[in-house]
Coordinates of C-alpha atoms in Angstrom, one line a residue:
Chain A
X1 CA 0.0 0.0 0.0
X2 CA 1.1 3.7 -1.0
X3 CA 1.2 5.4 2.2
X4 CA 1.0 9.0 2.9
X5 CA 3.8 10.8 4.5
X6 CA 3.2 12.3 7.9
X7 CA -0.1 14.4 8.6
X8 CA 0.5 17.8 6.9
X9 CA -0.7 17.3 3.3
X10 CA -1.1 19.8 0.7
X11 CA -5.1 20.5 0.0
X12 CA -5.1 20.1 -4.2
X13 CA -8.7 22.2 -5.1
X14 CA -7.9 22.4 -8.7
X15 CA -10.4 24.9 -10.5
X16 CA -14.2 23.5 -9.7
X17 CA -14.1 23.2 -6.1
X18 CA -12.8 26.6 -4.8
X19 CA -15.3 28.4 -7.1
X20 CA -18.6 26.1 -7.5
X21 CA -18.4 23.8 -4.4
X22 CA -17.4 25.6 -1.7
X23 CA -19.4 23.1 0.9
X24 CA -16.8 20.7 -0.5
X25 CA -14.0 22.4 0.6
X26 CA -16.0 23.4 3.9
X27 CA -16.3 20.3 4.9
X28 CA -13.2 18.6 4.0
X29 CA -11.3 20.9 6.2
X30 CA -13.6 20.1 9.3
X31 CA -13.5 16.4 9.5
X32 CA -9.7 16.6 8.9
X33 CA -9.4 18.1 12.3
X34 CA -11.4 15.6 13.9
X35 CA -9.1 13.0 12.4
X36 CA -5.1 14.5 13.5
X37 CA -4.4 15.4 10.2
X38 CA -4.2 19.1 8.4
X39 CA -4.0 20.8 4.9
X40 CA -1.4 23.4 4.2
X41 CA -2.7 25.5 1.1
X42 CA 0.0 26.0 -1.8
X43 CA -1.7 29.4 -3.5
X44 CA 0.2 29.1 -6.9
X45 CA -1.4 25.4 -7.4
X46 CA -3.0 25.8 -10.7
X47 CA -5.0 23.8 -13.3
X48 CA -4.3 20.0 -13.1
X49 CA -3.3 19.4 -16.9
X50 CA -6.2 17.4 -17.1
X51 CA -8.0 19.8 -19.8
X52 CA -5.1 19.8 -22.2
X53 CA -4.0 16.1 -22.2
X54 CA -5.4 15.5 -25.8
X55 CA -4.3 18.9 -27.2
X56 CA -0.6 17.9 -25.8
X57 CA 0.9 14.7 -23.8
X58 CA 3.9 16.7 -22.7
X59 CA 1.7 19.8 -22.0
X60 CA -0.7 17.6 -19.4
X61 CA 2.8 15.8 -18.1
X62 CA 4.5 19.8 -17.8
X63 CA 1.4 21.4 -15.8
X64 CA 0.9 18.2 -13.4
X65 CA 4.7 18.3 -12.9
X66 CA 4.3 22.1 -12.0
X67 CA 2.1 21.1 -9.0
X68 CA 3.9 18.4 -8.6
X69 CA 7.3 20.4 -8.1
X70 CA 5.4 22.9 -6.1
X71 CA 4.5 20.2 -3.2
X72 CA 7.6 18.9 -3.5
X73 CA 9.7 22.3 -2.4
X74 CA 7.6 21.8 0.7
X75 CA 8.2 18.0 1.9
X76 CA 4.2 17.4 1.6
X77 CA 2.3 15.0 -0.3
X78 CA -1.3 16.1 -1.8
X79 CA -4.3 15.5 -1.2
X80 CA -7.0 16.2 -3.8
X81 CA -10.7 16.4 -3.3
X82 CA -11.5 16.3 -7.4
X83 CA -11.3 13.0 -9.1
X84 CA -10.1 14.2 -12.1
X85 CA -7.6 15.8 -10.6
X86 CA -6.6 13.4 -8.5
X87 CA -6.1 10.9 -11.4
X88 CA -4.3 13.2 -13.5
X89 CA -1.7 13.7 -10.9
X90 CA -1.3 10.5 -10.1
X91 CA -0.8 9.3 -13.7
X92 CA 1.7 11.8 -14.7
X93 CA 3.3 11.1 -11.2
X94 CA 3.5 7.1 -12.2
X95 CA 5.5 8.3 -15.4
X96 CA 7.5 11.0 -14.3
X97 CA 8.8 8.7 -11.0
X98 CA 9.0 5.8 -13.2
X99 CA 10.4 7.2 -16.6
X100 CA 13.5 9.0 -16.0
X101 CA 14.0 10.3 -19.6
X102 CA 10.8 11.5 -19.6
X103 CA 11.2 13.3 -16.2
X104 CA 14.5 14.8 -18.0
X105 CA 12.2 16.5 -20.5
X106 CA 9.4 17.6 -18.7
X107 CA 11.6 18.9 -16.3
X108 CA 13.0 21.1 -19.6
X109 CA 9.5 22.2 -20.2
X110 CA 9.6 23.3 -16.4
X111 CA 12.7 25.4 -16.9
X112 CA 10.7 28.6 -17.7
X113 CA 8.6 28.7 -14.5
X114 CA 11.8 28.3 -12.6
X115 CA 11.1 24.7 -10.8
X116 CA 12.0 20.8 -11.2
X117 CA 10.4 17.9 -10.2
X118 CA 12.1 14.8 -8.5
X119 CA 9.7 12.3 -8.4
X120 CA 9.2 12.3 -4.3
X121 CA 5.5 13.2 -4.1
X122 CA 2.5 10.8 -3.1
X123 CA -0.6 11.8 -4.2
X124 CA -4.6 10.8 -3.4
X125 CA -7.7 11.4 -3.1
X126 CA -9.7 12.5 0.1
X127 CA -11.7 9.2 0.1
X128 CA -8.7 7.0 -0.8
X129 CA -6.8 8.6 1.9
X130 CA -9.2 8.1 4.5
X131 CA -10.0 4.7 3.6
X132 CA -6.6 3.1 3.0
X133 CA -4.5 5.8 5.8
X134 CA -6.7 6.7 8.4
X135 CA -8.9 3.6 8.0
X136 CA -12.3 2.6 8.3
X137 CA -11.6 2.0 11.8
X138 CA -10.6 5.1 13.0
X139 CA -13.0 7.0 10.4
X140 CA -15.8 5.2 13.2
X141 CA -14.0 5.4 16.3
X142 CA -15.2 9.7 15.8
X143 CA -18.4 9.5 15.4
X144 CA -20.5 10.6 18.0
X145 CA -24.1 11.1 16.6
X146 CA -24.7 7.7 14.0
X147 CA -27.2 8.5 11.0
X148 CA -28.7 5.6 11.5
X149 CA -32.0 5.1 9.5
X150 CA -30.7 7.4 7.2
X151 CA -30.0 5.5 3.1
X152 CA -28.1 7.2 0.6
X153 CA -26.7 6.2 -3.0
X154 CA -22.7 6.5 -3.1
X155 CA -21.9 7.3 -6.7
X156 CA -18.1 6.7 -7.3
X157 CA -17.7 8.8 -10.5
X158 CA -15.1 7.8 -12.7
X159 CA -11.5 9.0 -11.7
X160 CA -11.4 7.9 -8.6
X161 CA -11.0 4.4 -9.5
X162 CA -10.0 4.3 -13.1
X163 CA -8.0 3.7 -14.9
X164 CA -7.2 0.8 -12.1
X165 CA -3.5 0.5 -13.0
X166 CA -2.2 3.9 -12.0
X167 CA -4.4 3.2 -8.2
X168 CA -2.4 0.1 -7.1
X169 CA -5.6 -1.6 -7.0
X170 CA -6.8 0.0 -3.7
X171 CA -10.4 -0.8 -4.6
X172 CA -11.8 -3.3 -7.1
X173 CA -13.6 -0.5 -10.3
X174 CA -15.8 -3.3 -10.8
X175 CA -17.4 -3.7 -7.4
X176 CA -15.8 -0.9 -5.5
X177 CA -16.3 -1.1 -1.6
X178 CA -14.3 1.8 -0.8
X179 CA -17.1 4.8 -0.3
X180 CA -19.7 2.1 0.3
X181 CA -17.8 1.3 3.5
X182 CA -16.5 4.8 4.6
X183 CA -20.7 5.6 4.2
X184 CA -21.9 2.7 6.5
X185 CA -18.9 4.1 8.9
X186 CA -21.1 7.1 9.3
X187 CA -24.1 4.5 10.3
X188 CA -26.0 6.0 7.3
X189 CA -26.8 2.9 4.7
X190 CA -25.5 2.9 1.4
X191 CA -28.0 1.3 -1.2
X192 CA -27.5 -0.4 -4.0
X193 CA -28.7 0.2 -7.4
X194 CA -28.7 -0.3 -10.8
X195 CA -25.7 0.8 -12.8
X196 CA -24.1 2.6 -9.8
X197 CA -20.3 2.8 -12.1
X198 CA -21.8 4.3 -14.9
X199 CA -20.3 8.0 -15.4
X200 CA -22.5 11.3 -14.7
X201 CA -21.6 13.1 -18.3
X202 CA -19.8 15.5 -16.7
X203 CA -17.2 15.3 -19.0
X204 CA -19.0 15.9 -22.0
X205 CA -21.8 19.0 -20.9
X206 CA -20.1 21.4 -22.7
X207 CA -19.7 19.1 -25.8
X208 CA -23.3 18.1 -26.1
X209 CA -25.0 19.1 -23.3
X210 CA -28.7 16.9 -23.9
X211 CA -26.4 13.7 -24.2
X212 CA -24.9 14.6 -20.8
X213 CA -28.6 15.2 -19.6
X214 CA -29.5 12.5 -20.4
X215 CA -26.9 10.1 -18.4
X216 CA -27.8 11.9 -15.5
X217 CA -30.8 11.9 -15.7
X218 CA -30.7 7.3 -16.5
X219 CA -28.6 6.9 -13.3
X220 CA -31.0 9.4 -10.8
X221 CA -34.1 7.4 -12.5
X222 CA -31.9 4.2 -10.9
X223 CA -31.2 5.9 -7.5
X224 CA -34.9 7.3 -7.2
X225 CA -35.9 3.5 -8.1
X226 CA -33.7 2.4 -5.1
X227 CA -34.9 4.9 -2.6
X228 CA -32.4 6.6 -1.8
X229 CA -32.9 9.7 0.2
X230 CA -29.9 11.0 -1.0
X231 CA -26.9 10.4 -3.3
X232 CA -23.1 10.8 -1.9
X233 CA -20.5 12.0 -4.0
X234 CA -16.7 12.9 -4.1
X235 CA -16.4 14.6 -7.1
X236 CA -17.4 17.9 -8.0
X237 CA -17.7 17.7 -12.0
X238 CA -20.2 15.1 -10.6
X239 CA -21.6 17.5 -8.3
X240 CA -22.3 20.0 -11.3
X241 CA -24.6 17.6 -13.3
X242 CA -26.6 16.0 -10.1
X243 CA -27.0 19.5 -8.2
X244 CA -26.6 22.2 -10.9
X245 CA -28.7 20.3 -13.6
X246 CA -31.2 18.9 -11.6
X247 CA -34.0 20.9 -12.1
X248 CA -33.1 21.2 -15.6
X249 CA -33.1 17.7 -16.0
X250 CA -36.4 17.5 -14.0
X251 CA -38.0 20.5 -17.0
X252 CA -36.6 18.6 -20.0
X253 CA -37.3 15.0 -19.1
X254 CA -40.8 15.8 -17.4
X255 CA -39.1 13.9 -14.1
X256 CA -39.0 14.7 -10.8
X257 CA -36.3 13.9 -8.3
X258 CA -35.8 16.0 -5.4
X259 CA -32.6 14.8 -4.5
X260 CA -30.1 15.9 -2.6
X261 CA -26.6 15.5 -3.0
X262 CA -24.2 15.6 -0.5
X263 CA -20.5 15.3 -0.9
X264 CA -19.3 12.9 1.3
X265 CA -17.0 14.8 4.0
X266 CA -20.7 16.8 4.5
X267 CA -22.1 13.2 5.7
X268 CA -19.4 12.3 7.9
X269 CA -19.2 15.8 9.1
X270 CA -22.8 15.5 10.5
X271 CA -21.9 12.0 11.8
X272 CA -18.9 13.8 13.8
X273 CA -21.3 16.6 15.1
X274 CA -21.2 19.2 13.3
X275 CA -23.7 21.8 12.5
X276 CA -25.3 21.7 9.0
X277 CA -24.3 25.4 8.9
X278 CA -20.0 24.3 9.5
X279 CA -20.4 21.9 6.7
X280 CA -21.5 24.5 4.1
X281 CA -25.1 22.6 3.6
X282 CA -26.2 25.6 2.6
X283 CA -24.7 26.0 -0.5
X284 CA -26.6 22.9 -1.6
X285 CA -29.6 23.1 -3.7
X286 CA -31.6 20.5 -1.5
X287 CA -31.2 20.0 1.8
X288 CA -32.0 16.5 3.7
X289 CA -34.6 17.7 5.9
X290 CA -35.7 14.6 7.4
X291 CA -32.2 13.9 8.4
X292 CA -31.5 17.6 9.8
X293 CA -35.1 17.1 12.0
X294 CA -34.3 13.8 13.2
X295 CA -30.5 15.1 14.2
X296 CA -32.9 18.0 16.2
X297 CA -34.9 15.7 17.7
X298 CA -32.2 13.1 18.6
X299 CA -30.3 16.2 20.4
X300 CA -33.6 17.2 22.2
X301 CA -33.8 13.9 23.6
X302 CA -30.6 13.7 24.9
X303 CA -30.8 17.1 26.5
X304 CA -34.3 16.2 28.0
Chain B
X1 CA -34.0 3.5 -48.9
X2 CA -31.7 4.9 -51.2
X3 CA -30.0 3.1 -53.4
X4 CA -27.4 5.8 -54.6
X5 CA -24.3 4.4 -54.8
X6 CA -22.2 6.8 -52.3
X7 CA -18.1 6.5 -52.6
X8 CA -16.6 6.9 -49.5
X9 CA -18.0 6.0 -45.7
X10 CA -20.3 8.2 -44.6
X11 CA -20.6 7.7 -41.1
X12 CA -23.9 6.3 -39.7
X13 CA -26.2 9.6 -39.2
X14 CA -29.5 9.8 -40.5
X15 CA -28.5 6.2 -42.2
X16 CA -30.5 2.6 -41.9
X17 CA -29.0 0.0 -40.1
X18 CA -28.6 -2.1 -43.2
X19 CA -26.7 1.4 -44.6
X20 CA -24.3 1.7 -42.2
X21 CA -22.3 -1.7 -42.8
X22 CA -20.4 -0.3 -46.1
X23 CA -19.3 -2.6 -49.0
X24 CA -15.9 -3.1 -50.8
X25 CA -16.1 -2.2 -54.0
X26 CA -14.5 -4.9 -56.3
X27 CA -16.1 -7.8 -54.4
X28 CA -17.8 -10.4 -57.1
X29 CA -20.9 -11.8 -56.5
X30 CA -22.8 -14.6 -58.2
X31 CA -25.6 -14.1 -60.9
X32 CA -28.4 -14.6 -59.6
X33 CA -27.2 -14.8 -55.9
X34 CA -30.2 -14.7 -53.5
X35 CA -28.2 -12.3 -51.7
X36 CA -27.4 -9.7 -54.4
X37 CA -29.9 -7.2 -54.4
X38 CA -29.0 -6.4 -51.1
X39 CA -25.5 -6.4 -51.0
X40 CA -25.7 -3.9 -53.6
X41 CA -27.4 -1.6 -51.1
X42 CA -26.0 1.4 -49.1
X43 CA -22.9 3.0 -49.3
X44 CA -19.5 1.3 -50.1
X45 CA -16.3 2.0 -49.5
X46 CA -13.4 2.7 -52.0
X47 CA -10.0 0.4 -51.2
X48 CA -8.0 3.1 -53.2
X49 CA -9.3 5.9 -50.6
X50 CA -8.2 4.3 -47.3
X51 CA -5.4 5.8 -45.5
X52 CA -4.0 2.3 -44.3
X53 CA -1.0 4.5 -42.5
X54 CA -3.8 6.0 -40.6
X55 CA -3.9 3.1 -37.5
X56 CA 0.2 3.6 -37.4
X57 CA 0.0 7.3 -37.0
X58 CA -2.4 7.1 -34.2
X59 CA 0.2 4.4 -32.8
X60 CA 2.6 7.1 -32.4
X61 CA 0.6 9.0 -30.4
X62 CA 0.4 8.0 -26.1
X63 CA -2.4 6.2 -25.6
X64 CA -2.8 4.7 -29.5
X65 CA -0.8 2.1 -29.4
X66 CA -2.7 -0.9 -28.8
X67 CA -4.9 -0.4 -31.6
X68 CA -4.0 -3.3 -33.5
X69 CA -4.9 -5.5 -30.7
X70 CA -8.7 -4.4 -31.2
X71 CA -10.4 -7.7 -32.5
X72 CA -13.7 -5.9 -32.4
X73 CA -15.7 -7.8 -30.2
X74 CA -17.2 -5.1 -28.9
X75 CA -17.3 -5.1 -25.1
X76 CA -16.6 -1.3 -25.2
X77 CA -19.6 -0.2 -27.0
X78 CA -21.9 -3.3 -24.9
X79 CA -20.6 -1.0 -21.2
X80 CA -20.4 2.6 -22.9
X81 CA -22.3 5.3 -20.8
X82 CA -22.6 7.6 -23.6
X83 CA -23.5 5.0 -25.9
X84 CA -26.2 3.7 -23.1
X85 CA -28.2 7.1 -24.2
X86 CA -27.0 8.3 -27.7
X87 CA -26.2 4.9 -29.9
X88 CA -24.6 7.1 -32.3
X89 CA -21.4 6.7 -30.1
X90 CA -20.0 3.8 -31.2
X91 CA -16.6 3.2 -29.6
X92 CA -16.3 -0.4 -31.5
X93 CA -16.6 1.8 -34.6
X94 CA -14.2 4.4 -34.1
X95 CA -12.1 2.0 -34.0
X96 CA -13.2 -0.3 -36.8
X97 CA -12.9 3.1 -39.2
X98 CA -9.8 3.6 -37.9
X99 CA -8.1 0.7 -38.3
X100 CA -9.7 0.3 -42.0
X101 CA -8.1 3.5 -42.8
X102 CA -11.0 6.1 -43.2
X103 CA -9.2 9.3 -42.1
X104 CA -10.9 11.8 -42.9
X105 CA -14.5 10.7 -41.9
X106 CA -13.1 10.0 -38.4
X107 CA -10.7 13.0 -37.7
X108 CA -14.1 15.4 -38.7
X109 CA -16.7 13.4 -37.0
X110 CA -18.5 15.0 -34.1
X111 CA -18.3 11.9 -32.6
X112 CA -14.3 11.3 -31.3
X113 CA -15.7 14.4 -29.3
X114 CA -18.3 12.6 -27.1
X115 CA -16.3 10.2 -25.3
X116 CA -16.5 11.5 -21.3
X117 CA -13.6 9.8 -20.5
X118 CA -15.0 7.7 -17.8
X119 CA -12.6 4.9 -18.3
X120 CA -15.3 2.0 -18.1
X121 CA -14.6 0.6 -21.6
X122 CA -10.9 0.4 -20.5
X123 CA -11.3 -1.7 -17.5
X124 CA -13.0 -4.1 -19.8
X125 CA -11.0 -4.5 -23.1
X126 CA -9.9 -8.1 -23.5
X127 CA -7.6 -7.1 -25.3
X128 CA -6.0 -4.5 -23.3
X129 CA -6.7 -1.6 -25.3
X130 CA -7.3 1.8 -23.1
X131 CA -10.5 2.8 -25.6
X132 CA -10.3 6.2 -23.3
X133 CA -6.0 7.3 -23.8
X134 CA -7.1 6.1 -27.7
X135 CA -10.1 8.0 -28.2
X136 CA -7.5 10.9 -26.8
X137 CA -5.2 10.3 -29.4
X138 CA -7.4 10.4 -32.3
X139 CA -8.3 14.1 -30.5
X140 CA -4.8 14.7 -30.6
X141 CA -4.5 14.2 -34.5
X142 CA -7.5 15.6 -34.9
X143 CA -6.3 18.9 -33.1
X144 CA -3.1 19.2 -35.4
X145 CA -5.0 18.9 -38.2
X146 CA -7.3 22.1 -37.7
X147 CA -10.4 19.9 -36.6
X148 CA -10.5 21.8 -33.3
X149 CA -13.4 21.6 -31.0
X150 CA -14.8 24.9 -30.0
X151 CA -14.2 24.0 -26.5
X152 CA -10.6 23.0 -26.5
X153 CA -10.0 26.4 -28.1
X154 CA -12.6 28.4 -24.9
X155 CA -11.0 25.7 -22.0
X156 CA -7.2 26.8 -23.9
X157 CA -8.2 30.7 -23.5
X158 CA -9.4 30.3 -20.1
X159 CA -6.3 28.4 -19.2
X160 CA -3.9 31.2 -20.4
X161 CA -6.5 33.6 -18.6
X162 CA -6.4 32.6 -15.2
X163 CA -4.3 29.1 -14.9
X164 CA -7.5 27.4 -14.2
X165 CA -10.7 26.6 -16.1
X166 CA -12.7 28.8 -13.5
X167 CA -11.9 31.9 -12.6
X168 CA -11.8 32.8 -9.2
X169 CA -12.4 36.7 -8.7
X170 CA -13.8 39.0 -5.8
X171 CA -17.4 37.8 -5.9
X172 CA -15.7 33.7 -5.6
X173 CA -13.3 35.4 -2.8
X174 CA -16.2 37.1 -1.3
X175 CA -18.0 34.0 -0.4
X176 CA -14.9 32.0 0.2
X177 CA -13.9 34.8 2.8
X178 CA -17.3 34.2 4.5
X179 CA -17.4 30.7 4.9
X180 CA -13.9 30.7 6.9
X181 CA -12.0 30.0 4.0
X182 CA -8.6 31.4 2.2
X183 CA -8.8 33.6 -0.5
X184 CA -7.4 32.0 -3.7
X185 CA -5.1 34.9 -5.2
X186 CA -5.1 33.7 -9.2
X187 CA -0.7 33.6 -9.6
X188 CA -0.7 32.1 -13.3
X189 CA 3.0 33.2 -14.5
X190 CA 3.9 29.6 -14.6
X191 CA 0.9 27.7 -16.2
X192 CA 1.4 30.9 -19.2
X193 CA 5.2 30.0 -19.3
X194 CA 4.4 26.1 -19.6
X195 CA 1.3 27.1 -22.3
X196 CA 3.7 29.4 -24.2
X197 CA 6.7 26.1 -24.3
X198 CA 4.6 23.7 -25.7
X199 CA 4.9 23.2 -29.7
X200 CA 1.2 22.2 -30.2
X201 CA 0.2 25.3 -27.9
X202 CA 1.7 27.8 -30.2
X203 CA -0.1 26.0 -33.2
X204 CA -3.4 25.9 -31.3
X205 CA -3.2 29.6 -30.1
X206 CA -1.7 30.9 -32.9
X207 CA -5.0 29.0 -34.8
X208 CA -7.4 30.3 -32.3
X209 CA -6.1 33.9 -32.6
X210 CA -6.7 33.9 -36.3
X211 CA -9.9 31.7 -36.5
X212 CA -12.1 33.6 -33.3

């Protein structure tokens, strides 16, 4: 197992998060400190690469390395909370540590911006860390308020898990287990349903933006089948079709969903006490009530 | 149906099934064949047009070369997400067109665009091909050829613009500020440096610049 490097980690946001999902971020930072580690922020981290990796290999391999390089000056490895991100750094890491000529070259690219990168930085996502560092175990041990009762739908996205050679099989893409299990930790239920790897479009919204509708709105016609009263994710590309589109989706298709979405460091945070209002719940476009009310009541009752 | 006899493939929009599956011109058939009526249906396509280089070049690229491996069964297109919605994404025949050679009609389709890159066709290749890295470098060709997508050109500006795809100004740092958080300052000397480097950048921008 790849293991993380001490408890000081750089916090990777990459473009979507710091801008559209704030709550994200929010919440990230506050079950960290429930769980001994922290983030140090690295302001001149930039775009992944992951946008140019067609238009140029070396281009994607040169503005990964830059973050890379930047982490590296520091001693920290990175955290990221975006899949795609995530995956990006992680496959240009696996070549540049691997492939010393092409570390040679990139690091000629890099010669402009006035850093180099040595190959010595580890790199994961949020999830990944907390299921394979911290540990399942010790992800439970914090929780003091269990969501029991409450069922959500964990939707793994894409990058997090594929392509499965560059994650040294830390989860089966498959039947992934990984999120299913940090969810139950929180003693909310994680459902099953129909086509739960398929991808949320994301990708493609600005390419064809009805085909991207569309396989939104195929998987939350799954998750409203299963009963979900909410779906978790980890990814906010994701986050941007389920949330953002929603109600689109619900005009074009004649549908109706009322789902929230909650990113998964909001679930745990609630698990480990804190206030919807610390977790940044309300920048999300739907809110689960019922689990807020019975949180109320449960606290009521233990005060009375 | 038509029965025009169209040279060259056409790709499979606004075609019958029976159209899409093209026909090598040269091929004899039998007088009085019970097949022959229909196998003179639909468009065909011309041996002397293929670009049988076409599979190597992509070869060259990262991520094309497994393409030879492809024995078309077909397992990408059977787990494809797009496809799942819109049929016209074929992976299975991007490849199939690629490997026969028809340049052209795959380097300006629409559809080496819609791949989301969700990877699920790669974990399942038999044959080890990544569908997704290959898709990418049939983008790649495509983008040094002048068939650039409209948003690789906005995504390139924004990148030169602010180092990210978003840009993060006072409103973003407004809220941020609010909710406890540190203001992201946008420092994007480097990504510019690294844009302004790359060969295919200076193509691409110098491209954008005189097309928009």
């Amino acid at each position: 197992m790849l293991e993380m490097r001490g408890n000081e980690h750089a916090l990777f946001l990459g473009c979507t998060v710091p801008a559209r999902c704030i709550n994200y971020e929010v919440s990230a930072r506050s079950i960290a400190k429930k769980l001994d580690f922290s983030f140090v922020d690295i302001s001149e981290f930039s775009c992944c690469g992951y946008p140019i990796r067609a238009m140029s290999h070396d281009t994607f391999l040169t503005m990964a390395a830059y973050n890379l390089a930047m982490a590296e000056e520091k001693g920290i490895d990175i955290i990221a909370l975006c899949s795609a991100c995530g995956a990006t750094l992680t496959k240009a890491n696996k070549v540049l540590v691997n492939d010393l000529g092409v570390r040679k070259r990139i690091n000629r690219f890099l010669e402009p911006t006035g850093r180099q990168y040595n190959g010595d930085v580890r790199v994961k996502h949020l999830c990944r860390y907390l299921y394979e560092d911290i540990g399942i175990k010790r992800v439970t041990e914090q929780v003091v308020r269990p969501l029991t009762g409450f069922t959500v739908a964990a939707h793994y996205g894409c990058h997090y898990l594929k392509p499965s050679e560059i994650f040294d099989n830390f989860d089966d893409p498959k039947m992934p287990k990984s999120l299913d299990l940090l969810i139950e930790a929180t003693g909310a239920r994680s459902l099953y349903y129909v086509e739960r790897k398929y991808c949320c479009g994301g990708g493609i919204v600005g390419i064809n933006e009805d085909t991207a509708m569309k396989m939104s709105k195929r998987k939350m016609d799954f998750i409203k089948e299963s009963g979900a009263e909410a779906m978790v994710l980890i990814c906010p590309f994701c986050d941007i079709m389920y949330e953002e589109y929603q109600s689109s989706i619900e005009k074009r298709f004649g549908t109706e969903y009322n789902l929230p979405i909650i990113f998964y460091p909001q679930l745990l945070g609630l698990a480990y006490g804190y206030t919807p209002k610390e977790l940044g719940f309300k920048y999300n476009v739907l809110k689960p009530s019922k689990l807020f009310k019975d949180l109320k009541d449960q606290e009521k009752e233990a005060k009375a | 149906m038509t029965r025009k006899k169209a040279h060259g493939h056409k790709g499979s929009k606004g075609k019958t099934e029976g159209e899409a599956h093209g026909k090598v011109v040269g091929a004899s058939v039998d007088e009085g064949d019970i097949c022959e009526p229909r196998a003179r249906e639909g468009p065909t396509i011309e041996a002397s047009k293929l670009d049988f280089d076409f599979k190597y070049e992509i070869q060259k690229q990262p991520g094309g070369e497994k393409i030879t491996t492809c024995f078309q069964c077909g397992s990408c297109s059977a787990v494809c997400a797009v496809g799942a919605v819109d049929p016209s994404y074929d992976p299975r025949k991007i490849i199939r067109m690629s490997l026969l050679g028809l340049r052209d009609e795959v380097l300006k389709s629409e559809f080496i665009w819609l791949c989301t890159s969700c990877y699920i066709c790669h974990e399942r290749c038999p044959q080890g091909v990544s569908i997704t890295d290959l898709i990418g470098a049939i983008q790649t060709i495509a983008i040094k050829e002048g068939h650039i997508h409209p948003l690789v050109s906005t995504g390139m500006k924004l990148l030169e613009k602010h180092g990210r795809m978003i840009e993060i100004g006072s409103f973003e740092n407004k809220i941020r500020k609010k909710m406890g958080l540190p203001e992201i300052e946008e420092k994007h000397g480097g990504v510019r440096k690294i844009l302004k480097r790359a060969e295919v950048q200076d193509l691409l921008l110098k491209k954008i610049k005189e097309g928009s």
